[in-house]
Short mmCIF file of C-alpha atoms in Angstrom, two decimals:
data_model
loop_
_atom_site.label_atom_id
_atom_site.label_comp_id
_atom_site.label_asym_id
_atom_site.label_seq_id
_atom_site.Cartn_x
_atom_site.Cartn_y
_atom_site.Cartn_z
CA MET A 1 -22.41 90.49 59.82
CA LYS A 2 -22.39 93.73 57.82
CA PHE A 3 -19.01 94.72 59.35
CA THR A 4 -17.54 91.28 58.51
CA LEU A 5 -18.63 91.55 54.87
CA LEU A 6 -17.18 95.07 54.53
CA ALA A 7 -13.89 94.02 56.09
CA SER A 8 -13.65 91.01 53.77
CA ALA A 9 -14.32 93.20 50.76
CA ALA A 10 -11.63 95.69 51.86
CA LEU A 11 -9.06 92.93 52.26
CA ALA A 12 -9.93 91.51 48.86
CA LEU A 13 -9.50 94.87 47.14
CA ALA A 14 -6.31 95.89 48.97
CA PRO A 15 -3.85 93.75 46.92
CA LEU A 16 -5.55 94.86 43.68
CA SER A 17 -5.16 98.54 44.57
CA ALA A 18 -1.48 98.06 45.55
CA SER A 19 -0.63 96.22 42.34
CA ALA A 20 -2.29 98.92 40.24
CA ALA A 21 0.17 101.62 41.44
CA PRO A 22 2.43 102.63 38.52
CA ALA A 23 6.15 101.93 38.77
CA ALA A 24 8.35 105.02 39.06
CA ALA A 25 10.19 105.97 35.87
CA SER A 26 13.93 105.32 35.89
CA PRO A 27 16.62 107.28 34.01
CA VAL A 28 19.00 104.31 33.89
CA GLY A 29 20.46 104.00 30.40
CA THR A 30 21.87 106.36 27.76
CA TRP A 31 20.06 109.50 26.58
CA GLU A 32 20.61 111.97 23.75
CA VAL A 33 20.41 115.46 25.25
CA ALA A 34 19.65 118.69 23.39
CA LEU A 35 21.10 121.64 25.31
CA SER A 36 20.04 125.31 25.05
CA GLY A 37 20.39 128.51 27.01
CA ALA A 38 23.82 129.89 27.85
CA ASP A 39 25.23 127.44 25.24
CA GLN A 40 23.71 125.15 22.62
CA GLY A 41 24.75 121.65 21.72
CA THR A 42 24.18 117.90 21.95
CA ALA A 43 25.40 115.38 24.50
CA TYR A 44 25.06 111.73 25.35
CA VAL A 45 24.55 111.02 29.05
CA THR A 46 24.48 107.58 30.69
CA PHE A 47 22.73 107.13 34.04
CA GLU A 48 23.90 104.10 36.05
CA ASP A 49 21.81 102.16 38.58
CA ASP A 50 24.38 103.06 41.31
CA ASN A 51 23.25 106.72 40.98
CA ASP A 52 26.32 107.86 39.02
CA PHE A 53 26.16 109.41 35.56
CA THR A 54 28.72 110.31 32.87
CA GLY A 55 28.52 111.99 29.53
CA TYR A 56 30.19 113.80 26.65
CA GLY A 57 29.10 116.21 23.95
CA LEU A 58 29.80 119.14 21.65
CA SER A 59 28.52 122.66 21.94
CA ARG A 60 28.96 126.02 20.19
CA GLY A 61 31.15 127.13 23.08
CA SER A 62 33.37 124.06 23.25
CA LEU A 63 36.66 123.76 21.32
CA GLY A 64 36.24 119.96 21.31
CA LEU A 65 34.39 117.33 23.28
CA PHE A 66 33.31 118.27 26.76
CA THR A 67 32.93 115.57 29.40
CA LEU A 68 30.92 115.43 32.59
CA SER A 69 30.32 113.15 35.61
CA GLY A 70 28.04 113.36 38.60
CA THR A 71 25.44 111.72 40.80
CA TRP A 72 21.65 111.57 40.53
CA THR A 73 18.61 110.64 42.59
CA LEU A 74 14.81 110.98 42.50
CA ASN A 75 13.31 113.39 45.04
CA GLU A 76 10.02 112.96 46.88
CA ALA A 77 8.16 114.55 43.97
CA GLY A 78 9.61 112.03 41.55
CA GLN A 79 11.87 114.61 39.92
CA LEU A 80 15.31 113.73 38.69
CA VAL A 81 17.88 115.84 40.55
CA GLY A 82 21.67 115.72 40.44
CA ASN A 83 25.08 117.41 40.71
CA TYR A 84 27.90 117.20 38.23
CA THR A 85 31.35 118.49 37.21
CA GLU A 86 32.00 119.29 33.58
CA THR A 87 35.36 119.67 31.85
CA ILE A 88 35.13 122.07 28.92
CA ASN A 89 37.98 123.79 27.13
CA GLY A 90 40.37 122.67 29.88
CA ASP A 91 38.31 124.22 32.64
CA GLU A 92 36.07 122.54 35.25
CA VAL A 93 32.59 123.87 36.00
CA ASP A 94 30.02 122.61 38.50
CA GLY A 95 26.28 122.41 38.04
CA THR A 96 23.02 121.10 39.43
CA LEU A 97 20.04 119.81 37.47
CA THR A 98 16.33 119.35 38.13
CA ALA A 99 14.11 117.57 35.62
CA LYS A 100 10.77 115.92 34.91
CA LEU A 101 11.25 112.25 34.09
CA THR A 102 9.08 109.94 32.05
CA PRO A 103 9.98 106.54 30.58
CA LYS A 104 10.74 108.18 27.20
CA SER A 105 11.87 111.70 27.97
CA ILE A 106 13.66 114.00 30.43
CA THR A 107 13.11 117.76 30.40
CA GLY A 108 14.62 120.15 32.86
CA SER A 109 16.96 122.99 33.75
CA ILE A 110 20.56 123.37 34.85
CA ALA A 111 22.18 126.00 37.06
CA ALA A 112 25.96 125.98 36.55
CA THR A 113 28.95 128.18 37.17
CA ASN A 114 29.06 128.89 33.38
CA GLY A 115 25.40 129.83 33.03
CA LYS A 116 21.82 128.66 33.09
CA PHE A 117 20.55 126.04 30.65
CA THR A 118 17.50 124.05 29.69
CA PHE A 119 17.59 120.60 28.14
CA LYS A 120 15.43 117.93 26.54
CA ALA A 121 16.49 114.32 26.35
CA LYS A 122 15.26 111.13 24.68
CA ARG A 123 16.48 107.60 24.79
CA GLU A 124 19.60 106.95 22.69
CA GLY A 125 18.81 105.79 19.17
CA VAL A 126 20.57 104.71 15.99
CA THR A 127 22.55 107.42 14.18
CA GLN A 128 24.01 107.59 10.69
CA ASP A 129 27.40 106.16 9.92
CA LEU A 130 29.40 109.19 8.69
CA THR A 131 32.57 107.26 7.89
CA GLY A 132 34.27 107.93 4.55
CA PRO A 133 35.59 110.64 2.26
CA TRP A 134 33.59 113.87 1.96
CA THR A 135 33.96 117.00 -0.17
CA GLY A 136 32.88 120.46 0.82
CA THR A 137 32.72 124.17 -0.07
CA ALA A 138 33.21 126.56 2.83
CA SER A 139 31.77 130.10 2.50
CA LEU A 140 33.33 132.73 4.77
CA ALA A 141 33.47 136.53 4.37
CA LYS A 142 32.15 136.33 0.79
CA GLN A 143 34.97 133.92 -0.17
CA GLN A 144 34.65 130.22 -0.98
CA PHE A 145 37.16 127.50 -0.17
CA ALA A 146 37.27 123.96 -1.59
CA GLU A 147 37.81 121.31 1.09
CA LEU A 148 38.33 117.54 1.32
CA TYR A 149 37.67 115.54 4.49
CA GLN A 150 38.23 111.99 5.71
CA ILE A 151 35.85 111.08 8.55
CA THR A 152 36.61 108.11 10.80
CA PRO A 153 34.81 106.75 13.88
CA SER A 154 36.37 107.40 17.30
CA ALA A 155 36.30 105.09 20.33
CA LEU A 156 33.17 106.85 21.60
CA PRO A 157 29.69 106.01 20.17
CA HIS A 158 28.33 108.68 17.75
CA VAL A 159 31.67 110.56 17.72
CA TYR A 160 33.82 110.90 14.59
CA LEU A 161 37.20 112.48 13.83
CA ILE A 162 37.87 114.72 10.83
CA GLU A 163 41.17 115.07 8.91
CA GLY A 164 41.30 117.09 5.75
CA THR A 165 42.75 119.77 3.59
CA GLY A 166 41.45 122.95 1.99
CA PHE A 167 42.68 125.62 -0.37
CA SER A 168 42.59 129.40 0.15
CA PRO A 169 43.40 131.85 -2.68
CA PHE A 170 45.17 133.98 -0.04
CA THR A 171 47.23 131.52 2.04
CA GLY A 172 47.25 128.37 -0.10
CA GLU A 173 46.65 124.90 1.21
CA TYR A 174 45.62 124.40 4.84
CA GLU A 175 45.07 121.47 7.17
CA ILE A 176 41.76 120.65 8.84
CA LEU A 177 41.27 118.70 12.10
CA GLY A 178 37.96 118.36 13.89
CA THR A 179 35.28 116.37 15.67
CA VAL A 180 31.72 115.50 14.70
CA LEU A 181 28.94 114.32 16.98
CA ALA A 182 26.03 112.55 15.31
CA GLY A 183 22.51 112.76 16.66
CA ALA A 184 19.09 111.37 15.79
CA LYS A 185 17.34 112.35 12.54
CA GLY A 186 20.62 113.35 10.90
CA LYS A 187 21.50 116.10 13.36
CA VAL A 188 25.25 116.82 13.65
CA GLU A 189 27.44 119.10 15.74
CA LEU A 190 30.91 119.88 14.33
CA VAL A 191 33.98 121.72 15.53
CA ALA A 192 37.06 122.11 13.35
CA PHE A 193 40.44 123.81 13.36
CA SER A 194 42.28 124.88 10.24
CA GLU A 195 45.85 126.07 9.90
CA ALA A 196 47.80 127.13 6.83
CA ALA A 197 51.59 127.25 6.39
CA SER A 198 51.17 131.05 6.51
CA GLY A 199 48.46 132.89 8.32
CA SER A 200 46.81 132.45 11.69
CA PRO A 201 44.84 129.30 12.73
CA GLY A 202 41.10 129.35 12.40
CA PHE A 203 38.30 127.64 14.33
CA ALA A 204 34.69 126.98 13.39
CA SER A 205 31.69 125.60 15.22
CA LEU A 206 28.82 124.37 13.01
CA ARG A 207 25.58 122.45 13.21
CA GLY A 208 22.86 121.17 10.91
CA THR A 209 21.33 118.01 9.50
CA VAL A 210 23.08 115.53 7.26
CA ASN A 211 21.80 112.70 5.05
CA VAL A 212 24.66 110.62 3.71
CA ASN A 213 22.68 109.90 0.54
CA ARG A 214 21.77 113.53 -0.16
CA LYS A 215 23.67 115.37 -2.88
CA GLN A 216 24.32 118.36 -0.64
CA ASN A 217 24.11 119.04 3.08
CA VAL A 218 24.52 122.50 4.60
CA LEU A 219 26.03 123.23 8.01
CA LYS A 220 26.02 126.73 9.49
CA GLY A 221 27.83 128.29 12.36
CA THR A 222 30.39 130.82 13.52
CA HIS A 223 34.10 131.25 12.70
CA SER A 224 36.70 132.35 15.24
CA SER A 225 36.91 135.66 13.33
CA GLY A 226 33.34 136.34 14.45
CA ALA A 227 31.94 136.00 10.95
CA PRO A 228 29.23 133.49 10.04
CA ILE A 229 30.43 130.43 8.14
CA LYS A 230 28.54 127.91 5.97
CA ILE A 231 29.80 124.62 4.57
CA ALA A 232 28.07 122.61 1.87
CA ILE A 233 29.25 118.97 2.06
CA ARG A 234 28.55 115.69 0.35
CA ARG A 235 29.88 112.15 0.55
#
C-alpha cells in the first residue's frame, strides 16, 4: 500500500515538474550590438529561425557600412555560437562568436581574422529620426570650418545618408558625403568624406550622442590625417 501511494504521488508530480522547466532563450529577432576590442562601433544583427543571421554596421575602422552574414546555433551549455563572413572596406574576413544569451541581452566574444572583439547586444529599439538640414562647426588642427548638411534616411533601418558642403580658409568650399548609424539613447556612429576642388580628400570617423532638440551636439573622432576631430552640430 505504501509503495502504491508513493508511486501515485510521483506520477502526479511528474507533469508539474516538467512544465516548470524554463524555456530556452532564443536570439531570433533584431539586436543592436555594441562592439569593442580590435575595433569599436555599432551594428544591427538579425537572427532568423532557420539559423541564419545577417547584419550591418559602422565602426571606427570602416570607411562605410560593413555587412555580415553567417549561421548560429545553441550548444549543449545553452550558449549562442556561430560563424560569419564580414565584408569591410572591400575585404572579406571570417569570424566565430560565442556568447551568453538571455531573453533581453547577448554578451560574448569574437575571434576573427581582423582581430579579437567583445560585444554586448540588446533588443532593437526605437531610434531618433535624424532627417533634415543640420549645421555644424568642425574643429581640426586648431582650425574651425563651417559646414552644412542634409541628412536623409536610407533603405536600411537606422541608417542615414549625409550630403553637405563646408568652407576652408585654405582650400575654399568642399563637398561632404557620409553615412550615419543611429542607436538607442541618441548614440550615433558617423563616417564622412570631404573633398575640395584643390587639396587632397579627407576622411573622418566620429561618434557621440545626439538629441535633435538640443541646441548643440558634439561628436568626436579621428581624421585621416591622424589628428583628432570634433564637430558641433545642431538641427
